[in-house]
CSV table of C-alpha atoms in Angstrom, one decimal:
chain,number,residue,atom,x,y,z
Y,20,MET,CA,29.6,-14.4,11.3
Y,21,GLN,CA,31.3,-14.6,14.7
Y,22,PRO,CA,31.0,-10.9,15.7
Y,23,TYR,CA,27.2,-11.1,15.0
Y,24,GLN,CA,26.6,-14.4,16.7
Y,25,PRO,CA,25.7,-13.1,20.2
Y,26,TYR,CA,23.0,-10.9,18.7
Y,27,LEU,CA,21.6,-13.7,16.5
Y,28,ASP,CA,21.5,-15.9,19.6
Y,29,TRP,CA,19.6,-13.2,21.4
Y,30,ILE,CA,17.1,-13.1,18.6
Y,31,GLU,CA,16.6,-16.9,18.9
Y,32,ASP,CA,15.9,-16.4,22.6
Y,33,GLN,CA,13.1,-14.1,21.9
Y,34,ALA,CA,11.0,-16.7,20.0
Y,35,GLU,CA,8.3,-17.2,22.6
Y,36,SER,CA,8.0,-13.5,23.4
Y,37,MET,CA,7.6,-12.8,19.7
Y,38,VAL,CA,4.8,-15.4,19.4
Y,39,THR,CA,3.1,-13.8,22.4
Y,40,THR,CA,3.3,-10.3,20.9
Y,41,LEU,CA,2.2,-11.6,17.5
Y,42,THR,CA,-0.8,-13.4,18.9
Y,43,ALA,CA,-2.0,-10.3,20.8
Y,44,TRP,CA,-1.5,-8.1,17.7
Y,45,SER,CA,-3.3,-10.6,15.4
Y,46,ASN,CA,-6.3,-10.5,17.8
Y,47,VAL,CA,-6.6,-6.7,17.1
Y,48,ASN,CA,-8.9,-6.3,14.0
Y,49,SER,CA,-7.1,-3.8,11.8
Y,50,GLY,CA,-9.0,-4.3,8.6
Y,51,SER,CA,-8.4,-1.3,6.3
Y,52,SER,CA,-11.9,0.1,6.8
Y,53,ASN,CA,-11.8,-0.4,10.6
Y,54,HIS,CA,-10.0,2.9,11.4
Y,55,ALA,CA,-10.4,2.4,15.2
Y,56,GLY,CA,-8.6,-1.0,14.9
Y,57,VAL,CA,-5.9,0.4,12.7
Y,58,ALA,CA,-5.4,3.2,15.2
Y,59,ARG,CA,-5.2,0.7,18.0
Y,60,MET,CA,-2.6,-1.3,16.1
Y,61,ALA,CA,-0.6,1.9,15.4
Y,62,GLN,CA,-0.5,2.7,19.1
Y,63,LEU,CA,0.7,-0.8,20.0
Y,64,CYS,CA,3.5,-0.6,17.4
Y,65,LEU,CA,4.4,3.0,18.5
Y,66,ASP,CA,4.7,1.8,22.1
Y,67,THR,CA,7.0,-1.0,21.1
Y,68,LEU,CA,9.2,1.1,18.8
Y,69,ARG,CA,9.4,4.3,20.9
Y,70,PRO,CA,12.1,3.1,23.3
Y,71,LEU,CA,14.4,2.2,20.3
Y,72,GLY,CA,14.2,5.5,18.4
Y,73,ASP,CA,15.3,9.1,18.8
Y,74,LYS,CA,12.0,10.4,17.5
Y,75,ALA,CA,8.7,8.5,17.4
Y,76,ALA,CA,5.2,9.7,16.5
Y,77,LEU,CA,1.9,9.0,14.9
Y,78,THR,CA,2.1,10.8,11.5
Y,79,PRO,CA,-1.1,12.3,10.1
Y,80,LEU,CA,-1.8,11.6,6.4
Y,81,PRO,CA,-3.9,13.5,3.9
Y,82,PRO,CA,-7.5,12.5,3.2
Y,83,ARG,CA,-8.0,9.8,0.5
Y,84,GLU,CA,-10.5,9.6,-2.3
Y,85,GLN,CA,-13.4,7.1,-2.0
Y,86,VAL,CA,-15.8,6.1,-4.7
Y,87,GLY,CA,-19.3,5.4,-3.5
Y,88,ASP,CA,-21.9,3.0,-4.9
Y,89,THR,CA,-23.2,5.7,-7.2
Y,90,GLY,CA,-19.8,6.6,-8.6
Y,91,LYS,CA,-19.6,9.8,-6.6
Y,92,VAL,CA,-16.0,10.6,-5.4
Y,93,SER,CA,-15.7,11.9,-1.8
Y,94,LEU,CA,-12.8,12.5,0.6
Y,95,MET,CA,-12.3,10.2,3.5
Y,96,ASP,CA,-10.0,10.7,6.5
Y,97,SER,CA,-6.9,8.6,6.6
Y,98,PRO,CA,-5.7,6.9,9.8
Y,99,ALA,CA,-2.2,8.0,11.0
Y,100,GLY,CA,0.9,6.0,10.2
Y,101,VAL,CA,3.7,5.2,12.6
Y,102,HIS,CA,7.0,7.0,12.0
Y,103,VAL,CA,10.2,6.3,14.1
Y,104,THR,CA,13.8,7.4,13.4
Y,105,LYS,CA,17.3,7.0,14.9
Y,106,ARG,CA,20.7,8.4,14.1
Y,107,ARG,CA,19.7,10.3,10.9
Y,108,ASP,CA,23.3,11.7,10.7
Y,109,ALA,CA,24.9,8.2,10.5
Y,110,PRO,CA,26.9,7.2,7.3
Y,111,MET,CA,24.4,4.4,6.4
Y,112,GLN,CA,20.7,5.1,6.3
Y,113,VAL,CA,18.1,2.3,6.2
Y,114,PHE,CA,14.4,2.3,5.7
Y,115,LEU,CA,12.3,-0.4,7.3
Y,116,GLY,CA,8.6,-0.6,6.1
Y,117,ALA,CA,5.5,-2.5,6.9
Y,118,HIS,CA,1.8,-1.8,7.2
Y,119,LEU,CA,-0.8,-1.7,10.0
Y,120,ASP,CA,-3.9,-2.8,8.1
Y,121,THR,CA,-5.1,-6.3,7.0
Y,122,VAL,CA,-7.6,-7.6,4.5
Y,123,PHE,CA,-10.0,-8.9,7.2
Y,124,PRO,CA,-12.9,-6.6,8.0
Y,125,LEU,CA,-14.8,-6.4,11.3
Y,126,ASP,CA,-17.4,-8.8,10.1
Y,127,SER,CA,-14.9,-11.5,8.9
Y,128,PRO,CA,-15.3,-14.8,10.7
Y,129,PHE,CA,-11.5,-14.9,10.9
Y,130,GLN,CA,-10.7,-12.8,14.0
Y,131,GLU,CA,-8.5,-14.8,16.4
Y,132,ALA,CA,-5.0,-16.3,16.3
Y,133,ARG,CA,-4.6,-19.9,17.2
Y,134,ARG,CA,-1.4,-22.0,17.6
Y,135,LYS,CA,-1.8,-25.1,15.4
Y,136,ASP,CA,1.5,-26.7,16.4
Y,137,ASN,CA,5.0,-25.7,17.6
Y,138,ASN,CA,5.8,-24.1,14.2
Y,139,THR,CA,2.5,-22.7,13.0
Y,140,LEU,CA,0.4,-19.7,14.3
Y,141,HIS,CA,-2.8,-19.3,12.3
Y,142,GLY,CA,-4.5,-15.9,12.6
Y,143,PRO,CA,-5.5,-12.7,10.7
Y,144,GLY,CA,-2.4,-10.7,9.7
Y,145,VAL,CA,0.0,-13.3,11.1
Y,146,ALA,CA,2.0,-13.6,7.9
Y,147,ASP,CA,0.8,-10.3,6.2
Y,148,ILE,CA,2.2,-8.4,7.9
Y,149,LYS,CA,2.0,-8.3,11.7
Y,150,GLY,CA,4.6,-11.1,11.9
Y,151,GLY,CA,6.8,-9.0,9.8
Y,152,ILE,CA,6.4,-6.1,12.2
Y,153,VAL,CA,7.4,-8.3,15.1
Y,154,VAL,CA,10.5,-9.3,13.1
Y,155,LEU,CA,11.2,-5.7,12.3
Y,156,CYS,CA,11.0,-4.6,16.0
Y,157,THR,CA,13.1,-7.5,17.2
Y,158,ALA,CA,15.8,-7.0,14.6
Y,159,LEU,CA,16.0,-3.3,15.5
Y,160,GLU,CA,16.3,-4.1,19.2
Y,161,ALA,CA,19.1,-6.6,18.4
Y,162,LEU,CA,20.9,-3.9,16.4
Y,163,GLU,CA,20.5,-1.3,19.2
Y,164,ARG,CA,22.1,-3.8,21.6
Y,165,SER,CA,25.2,-4.2,19.3
Y,166,PRO,CA,28.3,-2.0,18.7
Y,167,PHE,CA,27.3,-1.9,15.0
Y,168,ALA,CA,24.4,0.5,15.6
Y,169,GLN,CA,26.6,3.6,15.8
Y,170,ASN,CA,27.2,3.5,12.0
Y,171,ILE,CA,23.6,2.8,11.0
Y,172,GLY,CA,20.7,5.3,11.0
Y,173,TRP,CA,17.2,4.0,10.4
Y,174,GLU,CA,13.7,5.1,9.6
Y,175,VAL,CA,10.6,3.0,10.2
Y,176,PHE,CA,7.2,3.9,8.6
Y,177,LEU,CA,4.2,1.7,9.1
Y,178,ASN,CA,1.4,2.8,6.8
Y,179,PRO,CA,-2.3,2.3,7.6
Y,180,ASP,CA,-3.6,1.7,4.1
Y,181,GLU,CA,-1.4,-0.7,2.1
Y,182,GLU,CA,-4.1,-3.3,1.5
Y,183,ILE,CA,-6.1,-0.7,-0.5
Y,184,GLY,CA,-3.2,0.6,-2.5
Y,185,SER,CA,-1.7,3.2,0.0
Y,186,PRO,CA,-3.8,6.1,-1.2
Y,187,GLY,CA,-3.0,8.3,1.8
Y,188,SER,CA,0.5,7.2,2.4
Y,189,HIS,CA,1.9,6.9,-1.1
Y,190,ASP,CA,3.7,10.3,-1.1
Y,191,PHE,CA,5.2,9.8,2.4
Y,192,LEU,CA,6.5,6.4,1.3
Y,193,PHE,CA,8.2,7.8,-1.8
Y,194,ASP,CA,9.9,10.5,0.4
Y,195,CYS,CA,11.2,7.7,2.7
Y,196,GLY,CA,12.7,6.0,-0.3
Y,197,LYS,CA,14.5,9.1,-1.4
Y,198,ARG,CA,16.3,9.8,1.9
Y,199,ASN,CA,17.6,6.2,2.6
Y,200,GLN,CA,20.3,4.1,0.9
Y,201,LEU,CA,18.7,0.8,1.6
Y,202,GLY,CA,15.1,-0.3,2.0
Y,203,LEU,CA,13.8,-3.4,3.8
Y,204,ILE,CA,10.1,-4.4,3.5
Y,205,PHE,CA,8.8,-7.1,5.8
Y,206,GLU,CA,6.2,-8.7,3.6
Y,207,PRO,CA,6.1,-12.5,3.5
Y,208,SER,CA,7.3,-14.6,0.6
Y,209,LEU,CA,5.5,-17.6,-0.8
Y,210,PRO,CA,6.3,-21.0,0.9
Y,211,ASP,CA,9.1,-21.7,-1.7
Y,212,GLY,CA,10.7,-18.3,-1.1
Y,213,THR,CA,9.3,-16.7,-4.2
Y,214,LEU,CA,8.5,-13.0,-3.9
Y,215,VAL,CA,5.3,-11.5,-5.5
Y,216,SER,CA,6.1,-8.2,-7.1
Y,217,ALA,CA,2.9,-7.6,-9.2
Y,218,ARG,CA,-0.7,-8.8,-9.6
Y,219,LYS,CA,-3.3,-8.5,-12.3
Y,220,GLY,CA,-5.5,-5.4,-11.7
Y,221,SER,CA,-3.0,-3.8,-9.4
Y,222,ALA,CA,-1.6,-0.4,-10.5
């Protein structure tokens, strides 16, 4: 643990900055159907990750099918995802994934983050998954400050449509999985640490 301790200590020192960033991101409505909000969140994340990567860009995704009230299927544009990479020739390759969208639409009454106490921030997307993106970004910055980074290449993809089943980003995510040796997903666990891997009605 000792070689890693300075970088773990640095992460601890970022706590207030992380809360500030998370609060600002939570206050951006990025419900899956709010493409402007998802695009805003994508740009904020890209701006944060760009200094850490070799390559960083908004990645266009193919249109997705949408079923209307009458059952008619039509194509709908997909928002762009965020794709950032570093040291793709390193011996170890790691994928880090999260998503930009939330389940809270523009007309939801739940729009603003509030700090309930010293250990609790309550807001849309705070747990799922904007807090995870803050952790992802902070962990990568800690890695890049360390001497261990030279042996680790990484790829980040933040998809814009996870809450509706990733219809536009599904293929891109599979490709990410194929070209990395380890995958880290920054979804929250349940309070007891249990991970949800499947739900009824989810294909």
